[in-house]
Amino acid sequence: MPAPRCDETAAWAALRRHFDDSGRSFDLRQAFGAEPQRFERFSLEAPEVFADLSKNRWSEATRALLLALAQECGLAERRDAMLRGEPVNTTEGRAVLHTALRAPRGTAPFSDTVHDMLDRFLAYAEQVRDTASSGFTDIVNLGIGGSDLGPQMAVPALDAWCHPGLRFHFVSNVDGHDISPVLRRLDPTRTLFIVASKTFTTQETMANAQVARAWFLAQGGTDLGRHFVGVTTNLEAAAEFGIHRTFGFWDWVGGRFSLWSAVGLALAIAIGAEQFRALLAGAHAMDRHFAEAPLAQNLPVQLGLLDVWYRNFHGFASRSVAPYHQGLRRLPAYLQQLEMESNGKGVDSQGRPLAEASCPVVWGEPGTNGQHAFFQMLHQGTDVVPVEFIAVKRPTHDHAALHSMLLANCLAQSQALLWGKSTAQALTESAPTAAPSLDRAVLARHRSFPGNRPSTMLLLDELTPRALGALIALYEHRVFTSGALWGINSFDQWGVELGKALCHQLLPRLQTGDASGLDSSTAGLLNRLRA
Ligand code: F6P
């Protein structure tokens, strides 16, 4: 008997009543006025991450009802089933065991296999890092989606730990404008290509790998076996391509959860074996927290519950992620795949249409850049978008004044979202840049802010490999939590198939011009593209 879906529970009906009674009208400013302990009550300490959840539109009563929902939906049992290695990815009949990739030897399923491979690819990473003997200066990762976004996000995030003598390039797009400028700057004798693809069939990666191989040979490159390595679950296909040094992983590692496997090879080369193990240790610490902390003090669970509260009761359709750390500039893109490919589903795991909305749109840019772009909308637009700030206490650079400015900006934005500015207050202020003829009351309305806009603050002491590991694992488990409550399979991605299949049909038509049987828009565009 499967655990019920969120909307089939008594807690859901209670949450509906609670939302109608007090949730919809909840005002954060009143809550802060009435609860001097609100920050302490709604902040949580998890491994490497401190979270302030107090600026969210929820009360103790909301939280209690959400916890009751988690219990009724069997969240803890579902989590434990995943961690035990049960085939929770039901549509593909697979276990979901990215947590086993960062568990110490002997403590999780497939431990020996995992650790033997880890030792192997980390030893290889160390060989490459020994640039005096390897001769490499440039590492090119050819992969897409989960075989690209993880290392692409983590290498700049951990820049302070990266090998100073190596340059890293990430080519993912089938658009030749991605690979061309990279190849133009490379010396084939000093370049290592990593072809990363779980399936080794992905169109973009295979096409780019062929372009890279042809370029390498055309440049007089020799010893393909030394300059191309593969990371895949499909060792046969890699061998067929001509790659003989391969690092494997397994079908129970989803692409978007694969940073911890050999897919992290480019990162391991960048930061070295010791720091890669620190990344894994940080993720493992978060795994233990997720597995062991009571749900009320369990940070990924709390974040997942808030996600459900916002999406299904407040109706907020998106969430903005604002990392106040330039190194985390690719984090929003990474999270887009992690969250939206996992929970962007319309049916539950039994194939029944969902009765309630699922995954919101996740988007963002690093602060402070976003402040000069879309924060206008976050502060005064007609939609409420919860914002997730990520701040780091200690920088890895020496410009203390810049870091203070960065942190002050981060705090100021969350404060401005919370408190806003009333029209009465705006009336008392002067606005030197306003048109002199403008009516004062009209101007004040333009210059007022609604406030009561929710935000979460995630705080790290330092963006170390260990902290990054914990942060990413936190997001993985949060996605699991909301997905489990929505009753969906967060581990398949059938929604990417249709476009791929249609592309295969259209590719020859682009060459021949055959537009027969196509709708008039597709046919018209195809003709224009060929003209
Ligand atoms: O098309 C989506 C997807 O299957 C992702 O889930 C995956 O991370 C990406 O493509 C790349 O797949 P592969 O690693 O097999 O090349």
XYZ file of C-alpha atoms and ligand atoms in Angstrom:
547
model
C 0.000 0.000 0.000
C 1.846 3.152 -1.154
C 1.974 6.137 1.214
C -0.665 8.725 0.370
C 0.000 11.696 -1.869
C -0.067 15.072 -0.083
C -3.537 16.035 -1.296
C -5.031 12.749 -0.025
C -4.138 13.371 3.611
C -6.034 14.812 6.550
C -3.108 17.188 7.122
C -3.666 18.662 3.666
C -7.269 19.541 4.491
C -6.092 21.015 7.792
C -3.465 23.057 5.964
C -6.161 24.378 3.602
C -8.231 25.544 6.561
C -5.165 26.993 8.226
C -4.252 28.860 5.049
C -7.761 30.302 4.763
C -7.823 31.286 8.435
C -4.413 32.853 8.816
C -1.915 31.731 6.178
C -3.108 33.924 3.327
C -3.145 37.085 5.458
C 0.077 36.292 7.329
C 2.209 39.412 7.648
C 5.883 38.965 8.406
C 6.188 42.434 9.900
C 3.513 41.694 12.467
C 5.118 38.327 13.166
C 8.493 39.931 13.887
C 6.766 42.525 16.095
C 4.894 39.875 18.052
C 7.662 37.278 18.345
C 10.965 38.592 19.713
C 12.363 35.056 19.441
C 11.334 34.552 15.815
C 14.905 34.390 14.484
C 15.928 31.784 17.089
C 12.726 29.813 16.577
C 13.011 29.609 12.841
C 16.733 29.225 12.337
C 18.443 25.885 11.982
C 21.971 24.596 12.143
C 22.905 21.783 9.743
C 26.394 20.570 8.803
C 28.273 23.502 7.257
C 25.055 25.459 6.661
C 23.184 27.781 8.992
C 19.703 28.659 7.779
C 17.514 31.561 8.787
C 13.964 30.618 7.842
C 12.337 33.322 9.968
C 11.614 35.675 7.068
C 9.203 33.153 5.588
C 5.440 33.391 5.720
C 4.853 30.669 8.227
C 4.033 30.337 11.900
C 4.639 27.577 14.430
C 1.153 26.330 13.593
C 1.984 26.165 9.884
C 5.157 24.284 10.613
C 3.370 21.793 12.865
C 0.786 21.072 10.166
C 3.477 20.657 7.513
C 5.276 18.197 9.770
C 2.037 16.276 10.217
C 1.776 16.207 6.428
C 5.304 14.794 6.150
C 4.405 12.088 8.617
C 1.164 11.151 6.862
C 2.990 10.982 3.527
C 5.546 8.610 5.037
C 8.452 10.923 4.265
C 10.881 9.266 6.702
C 9.998 5.791 5.409
C 10.453 6.912 1.801
C 13.805 8.492 2.661
C 14.956 5.321 4.420
C 13.889 3.193 1.456
C 15.988 5.365 -0.850
C 19.009 5.192 1.454
C 18.682 1.384 1.717
C 18.863 1.085 -2.044
C 15.278 0.056 -2.784
C 14.232 0.710 -6.392
C 12.482 4.007 -5.622
C 12.937 5.128 -9.225
C 9.975 2.943 -10.103
C 9.513 3.875 -13.758
C 13.072 2.790 -14.535
C 13.214 0.063 -11.898
C 16.355 1.513 -10.346
C 17.749 2.273 -6.946
C 18.740 5.864 -6.213
C 22.031 5.806 -4.384
C 24.008 8.979 -4.944
C 24.379 9.002 -1.151
C 26.446 5.788 -1.440
C 29.015 7.708 -3.505
C 29.999 9.797 -0.502
C 29.592 7.280 2.306
C 32.773 6.038 4.009
C 33.894 2.581 2.927
C 31.775 -0.183 4.388
C 28.794 1.966 5.369
C 26.504 1.937 2.318
C 25.425 -0.344 -0.539
C 27.988 -1.057 -3.292
C 30.709 0.310 -1.038
C 33.684 -1.630 -2.422
C 32.754 -0.958 -6.040
C 32.273 2.736 -5.296
C 35.531 3.111 -3.376
C 37.607 1.141 -5.846
C 36.443 3.448 -8.628
C 36.888 6.539 -6.461
C 40.460 5.560 -5.652
C 41.100 4.923 -9.331
C 39.816 8.185 -10.699
C 41.374 10.236 -7.897
C 44.751 8.586 -8.549
C 44.376 9.493 -12.222
C 43.409 13.070 -11.275
C 46.623 13.347 -9.276
C 48.664 12.126 -12.253
C 47.124 14.816 -14.457
C 47.723 17.461 -11.779
C 51.397 16.623 -11.805
C 51.780 18.918 -14.776
C 55.554 18.675 -14.882
C 55.225 15.049 -15.881
C 51.729 14.973 -17.453
C 52.390 18.045 -19.600
C 48.707 19.025 -19.543
C 47.675 22.673 -19.377
C 44.039 22.457 -20.504
C 41.246 20.136 -19.460
C 38.104 20.087 -21.615
C 34.973 18.467 -20.225
C 32.605 17.412 -23.020
C 29.218 16.607 -21.501
C 25.768 18.074 -21.001
C 23.141 18.255 -18.254
C 24.255 16.222 -15.285
C 27.503 15.372 -17.050
C 28.411 19.043 -17.250
C 26.572 21.249 -14.775
C 28.088 19.794 -11.596
C 31.780 20.193 -12.412
C 31.039 23.391 -14.321
C 29.395 24.849 -11.218
C 31.927 23.506 -8.717
C 35.221 24.409 -10.431
C 34.653 28.199 -10.198
C 33.027 27.795 -6.771
C 36.258 26.247 -5.482
C 38.590 28.469 -7.463
C 40.782 29.103 -4.409
C 41.574 25.374 -4.290
C 42.122 24.920 -8.028
C 45.458 23.991 -9.582
C 46.964 27.281 -10.768
C 48.639 25.725 -13.794
C 45.551 24.203 -15.360
C 42.758 25.806 -17.358
C 39.289 24.217 -17.412
C 36.803 24.392 -20.254
C 33.255 23.049 -20.303
C 31.674 22.386 -23.661
C 28.069 21.238 -23.564
C 25.996 22.832 -26.295
C 25.624 21.219 -29.708
C 25.915 24.781 -30.996
C 29.376 24.959 -32.600
C 29.784 28.397 -31.036
C 30.482 26.540 -27.816
C 33.364 24.325 -28.907
C 34.916 26.539 -31.626
C 36.350 29.307 -29.412
C 37.640 26.665 -26.995
C 39.471 24.663 -29.682
C 40.955 27.842 -31.147
C 42.916 28.392 -27.935
C 44.149 24.843 -27.376
C 47.424 23.089 -28.027
C 46.631 19.431 -28.813
C 49.809 18.210 -27.179
C 48.813 19.766 -23.845
C 45.069 19.097 -23.806
C 43.052 16.420 -22.061
C 39.483 15.814 -23.261
C 37.078 14.178 -20.820
C 34.067 12.756 -22.627
C 31.458 12.548 -19.866
C 28.177 10.871 -20.663
C 26.259 8.409 -18.561
C 24.707 6.800 -21.621
C 27.417 7.666 -24.156
C 24.627 8.226 -26.654
C 23.655 11.846 -25.968
C 23.580 13.682 -29.274
C 25.314 16.862 -28.133
C 28.163 15.145 -26.322
C 28.805 12.593 -29.037
C 28.807 15.290 -31.719
C 31.207 17.470 -29.735
C 33.444 14.497 -28.967
C 33.666 13.717 -32.696
C 34.502 17.338 -33.485
C 37.185 17.312 -30.778
C 38.671 14.054 -32.023
C 38.731 15.275 -35.644
C 40.336 18.569 -34.566
C 42.920 16.715 -32.481
C 43.941 14.489 -35.374
C 43.898 17.360 -37.860
C 46.270 19.310 -35.618
C 48.720 16.427 -35.809
C 47.707 15.095 -32.401
C 48.971 11.612 -31.639
C 48.245 9.203 -28.830
C 44.471 9.594 -28.681
C 44.443 7.178 -25.769
C 46.373 9.646 -23.621
C 44.372 12.724 -24.627
C 40.808 11.359 -24.456
C 39.282 9.720 -21.402
C 35.693 8.644 -20.869
C 33.328 8.830 -17.907
C 30.312 6.636 -18.481
C 28.156 3.678 -17.523
C 28.427 2.473 -21.145
C 31.990 1.198 -21.385
C 31.346 -0.572 -24.701
C 30.235 2.576 -26.492
C 33.264 4.439 -25.144
C 35.567 1.716 -26.459
C 33.851 1.882 -29.837
C 34.570 5.603 -29.939
C 38.238 4.798 -29.416
C 38.484 5.688 -25.768
C 40.275 3.098 -23.703
C 40.790 4.842 -20.400
C 37.334 4.970 -18.863
C 35.977 5.620 -15.400
C 32.633 4.021 -14.812
C 29.596 4.686 -12.723
C 26.271 2.947 -12.341
C 22.636 3.150 -13.366
C 21.636 3.922 -9.778
C 23.364 7.296 -10.056
C 21.050 9.788 -11.756
C 22.761 12.247 -14.117
C 21.818 15.275 -12.007
C 23.121 13.525 -8.890
C 26.400 12.397 -10.427
C 28.892 15.099 -9.424
C 30.127 12.739 -6.698
C 31.019 9.971 -9.156
C 33.687 9.995 -11.854
C 31.551 12.702 -13.503
C 33.384 14.922 -11.019
C 36.726 14.032 -12.676
C 37.337 17.566 -14.009
C 36.675 18.907 -10.517
C 38.948 16.269 -8.968
C 41.718 17.317 -11.354
C 41.107 20.939 -10.412
C 41.104 20.574 -6.621
C 42.971 17.292 -6.095
C 42.108 14.054 -4.362
C 42.223 15.366 -0.801
C 39.825 18.233 -1.442
C 37.531 16.044 -3.546
C 37.299 13.711 -0.556
C 36.482 16.757 1.598
C 33.618 17.585 -0.802
C 32.315 14.035 -0.397
C 32.690 14.245 3.383
C 30.626 17.445 3.486
C 27.882 15.832 1.420
C 27.990 12.762 3.643
C 27.617 14.920 6.771
C 24.473 16.412 5.229
C 23.262 12.899 4.343
C 23.596 11.895 8.005
C 21.708 15.008 9.064
C 18.926 14.217 6.571
C 18.802 10.591 7.719
C 18.986 11.214 11.460
C 17.802 14.676 12.524
C 14.200 14.819 13.736
C 12.025 16.206 10.941
C 11.412 19.411 12.915
C 15.173 20.142 12.951
C 15.963 18.621 9.619
C 17.025 21.393 7.258
C 16.378 19.726 3.886
C 12.997 18.597 5.181
C 12.117 22.071 6.429
C 13.061 23.622 3.091
C 11.066 21.018 1.183
C 8.027 21.631 3.373
C 8.284 25.374 2.784
C 8.480 24.708 -0.950
C 5.184 22.803 -0.786
C 3.562 25.479 1.394
C 4.537 28.207 -1.054
C 3.728 26.335 -4.243
C 0.430 24.769 -3.246
C -1.077 27.188 -0.762
C 0.356 30.628 -1.551
C 0.523 29.710 -5.240
C 4.037 31.114 -5.717
C 5.151 29.770 -9.082
C 8.852 30.474 -8.868
C 11.766 30.802 -6.495
C 14.790 32.982 -7.040
C 18.219 31.830 -5.912
C 20.662 34.641 -5.178
C 24.120 33.397 -4.225
C 26.133 36.298 -2.836
C 29.359 34.665 -3.969
C 30.669 35.083 -7.478
C 32.055 31.549 -7.395
C 28.486 30.249 -7.196
C 27.456 31.945 -10.433
C 26.507 28.645 -12.061
C 24.584 27.395 -9.041
C 21.181 28.574 -10.343
C 21.742 26.646 -13.596
C 22.803 23.578 -11.628
C 19.710 23.820 -9.432
C 17.469 24.258 -12.446
C 18.360 20.776 -13.597
C 18.381 19.320 -10.101
C 14.974 20.634 -9.172
C 13.096 21.066 -12.415
C 14.194 17.829 -14.085
C 13.415 16.005 -10.832
C 10.099 17.529 -9.832
C 8.768 19.070 -13.042
C 6.219 16.269 -13.426
C 2.466 16.161 -14.050
C 1.666 12.627 -12.889
C 2.393 10.822 -9.635
C 4.501 7.682 -9.382
C 1.432 5.580 -10.100
C 0.759 7.534 -13.280
C -2.231 9.437 -11.945
C -2.503 13.122 -12.910
C -1.436 15.347 -10.046
C -4.239 17.252 -8.379
C -1.898 19.977 -7.197
C 0.919 22.000 -8.755
C 4.454 20.608 -8.577
C 7.911 22.116 -9.122
C 8.178 25.918 -9.277
C 10.498 27.654 -11.722
C 13.929 28.051 -10.147
C 16.029 30.907 -11.424
C 18.606 33.430 -10.346
C 21.889 35.230 -10.690
C 24.643 35.999 -8.248
C 24.260 39.051 -6.063
C 24.868 41.907 -6.424
C 24.392 41.675 -10.207
C 20.776 40.580 -9.863
C 20.037 43.728 -7.855
C 20.719 45.768 -10.979
C 18.522 43.598 -13.149
C 15.461 41.776 -11.823
C 15.327 42.771 -8.166
C 13.049 45.660 -9.212
C 10.431 43.008 -9.985
C 11.119 41.115 -6.760
C 10.520 44.260 -4.717
C 7.648 45.932 -6.557
C 6.306 43.491 -9.146
C 2.826 41.998 -8.936
C 4.092 38.456 -8.284
C 5.572 37.337 -5.009
C 8.774 35.354 -5.569
C 10.440 33.849 -2.503
C 14.150 34.601 -2.629
C 16.893 32.335 -1.354
C 20.022 34.212 -0.375
C 23.298 32.344 0.066
C 25.960 34.280 1.938
C 29.483 33.288 2.899
C 31.030 34.783 6.016
C 34.728 34.560 5.125
C 35.966 35.210 1.593
C 38.983 33.529 0.047
C 40.334 36.858 -1.217
C 42.023 39.759 0.590
C 39.604 42.556 -0.289
C 37.848 42.874 3.054
C 36.095 46.116 2.137
C 34.501 44.532 -0.929
C 33.319 41.589 1.122
C 31.680 43.856 3.706
C 29.857 45.654 0.910
C 28.707 42.337 -0.520
C 27.344 41.127 2.819
C 25.676 44.470 3.575
C 23.953 44.296 0.187
C 22.750 40.780 0.866
C 21.296 41.661 4.266
C 19.801 44.867 2.917
C 17.931 43.054 0.161
C 16.333 40.558 2.518
C 15.462 43.406 4.892
C 13.921 45.484 2.082
C 11.843 42.518 0.896
C 10.576 41.999 4.436
C 9.822 45.537 5.558
C 9.095 47.302 2.298
C 8.249 50.985 2.496
C 4.800 52.444 3.077
C 3.368 55.195 0.910
C 3.184 57.391 4.025
C 6.903 56.940 4.575
C 7.657 57.595 0.916
C 5.672 60.853 1.198
C 8.080 62.147 3.821
C 11.133 61.612 1.617
C 12.584 63.782 -1.080
C 13.385 62.295 -4.465
C 15.864 64.529 -6.256
C 15.654 62.629 -9.545
C 11.839 62.701 -9.775
C 10.134 64.935 -12.342
C 9.485 68.257 -10.548
C 5.947 68.500 -11.954
C 4.890 65.092 -10.614
C 2.167 65.058 -7.962
C 3.727 64.128 -4.574
C 1.117 61.481 -3.788
C 1.572 59.832 -7.187
C 5.325 59.840 -6.734
C 5.006 58.307 -3.273
C 3.016 55.416 -4.735
C 5.789 54.755 -7.247
C 8.341 54.856 -4.457
C 6.584 52.595 -1.979
C 7.334 48.881 -1.545
C 4.710 46.337 -0.467
C 7.103 44.390 1.796
C 6.055 41.103 3.415
C 8.059 39.356 0.682
C 9.571 36.116 1.940
C 13.199 35.107 1.847
C 15.499 32.461 3.248
C 19.132 33.030 4.176
C 21.617 30.176 3.918
C 24.892 31.064 5.597
C 28.239 29.298 5.160
C 31.360 30.137 7.134
C 33.521 29.658 4.081
C 32.943 28.171 0.648
C 35.276 25.214 1.175
C 35.001 21.901 -0.706
C 33.388 20.431 2.415
C 30.837 23.258 2.647
C 30.002 23.049 -1.067
C 29.423 19.305 -0.715
C 27.048 19.880 2.180
C 25.212 22.667 0.361
C 24.598 20.596 -2.767
C 23.493 17.562 -0.747
C 21.106 19.863 1.135
C 19.469 20.800 -2.166
C 19.291 17.172 -3.298
C 17.418 16.138 -0.165
C 15.136 19.134 -0.273
C 14.129 18.142 -3.807
C 13.523 14.594 -2.560
C 11.304 15.948 0.224
C 8.984 18.038 -1.923
C 8.911 15.327 -4.605
C 7.935 12.696 -2.016
C 5.079 14.855 -0.727
C 3.846 15.505 -4.239
C 3.995 11.738 -4.728
C 6.094 11.911 -7.857
C 9.105 9.987 -9.058
C 11.850 12.606 -8.776
C 14.376 10.356 -10.479
C 13.197 9.885 -14.049
C 13.032 12.481 -16.852
C 10.684 11.249 -19.564
C 9.891 14.848 -20.434
C 13.174 15.258 -22.302
C 12.397 12.445 -24.769
C 9.862 13.965 -27.162
C 12.046 16.867 -28.286
C 14.973 14.491 -28.813
C 12.877 12.176 -31.002
C 11.468 15.039 -33.083
C 14.972 16.436 -33.549
C 16.073 13.109 -35.022
C 13.208 13.339 -37.519
C 13.866 16.978 -38.397
C 17.620 16.705 -38.883
C 17.416 14.911 -42.275
C 14.558 17.184 -43.342
C 16.784 20.219 -42.743
C 19.213 18.700 -45.204
C 16.696 17.592 -47.849
C 14.112 20.330 -47.433
C 11.332 17.764 -47.137
C 8.598 19.595 -45.227
C 5.785 17.206 -46.128
C 3.323 16.448 -43.368
C 4.693 19.159 -41.067
C 2.491 21.807 -39.460
C 2.657 25.131 -41.327
C 4.778 26.831 -38.665
C 7.467 24.150 -38.556
C 7.422 23.846 -42.366
C 7.603 27.629 -42.841
C 10.509 27.974 -40.427
C 12.342 25.016 -41.949
C 12.022 26.596 -45.392
C 13.280 29.964 -44.156
C 16.267 28.334 -42.463
C 17.194 26.620 -45.737
C 16.621 29.597 -48.031
O 18.380 14.827 -21.586
C 18.433 14.836 -20.204
C 19.574 14.006 -19.701
O 19.269 12.670 -19.833
C 19.926 14.356 -18.272
O 19.129 13.731 -17.352
C 21.366 13.995 -18.224
O 22.014 14.552 -17.125
C 21.832 14.534 -19.540
O 20.769 14.267 -20.425
C 23.109 13.947 -20.073
O 23.007 12.566 -20.230
P 24.290 11.672 -20.454
O 25.151 11.829 -19.237
O 23.787 10.288 -20.636
O 25.005 12.191 -21.673
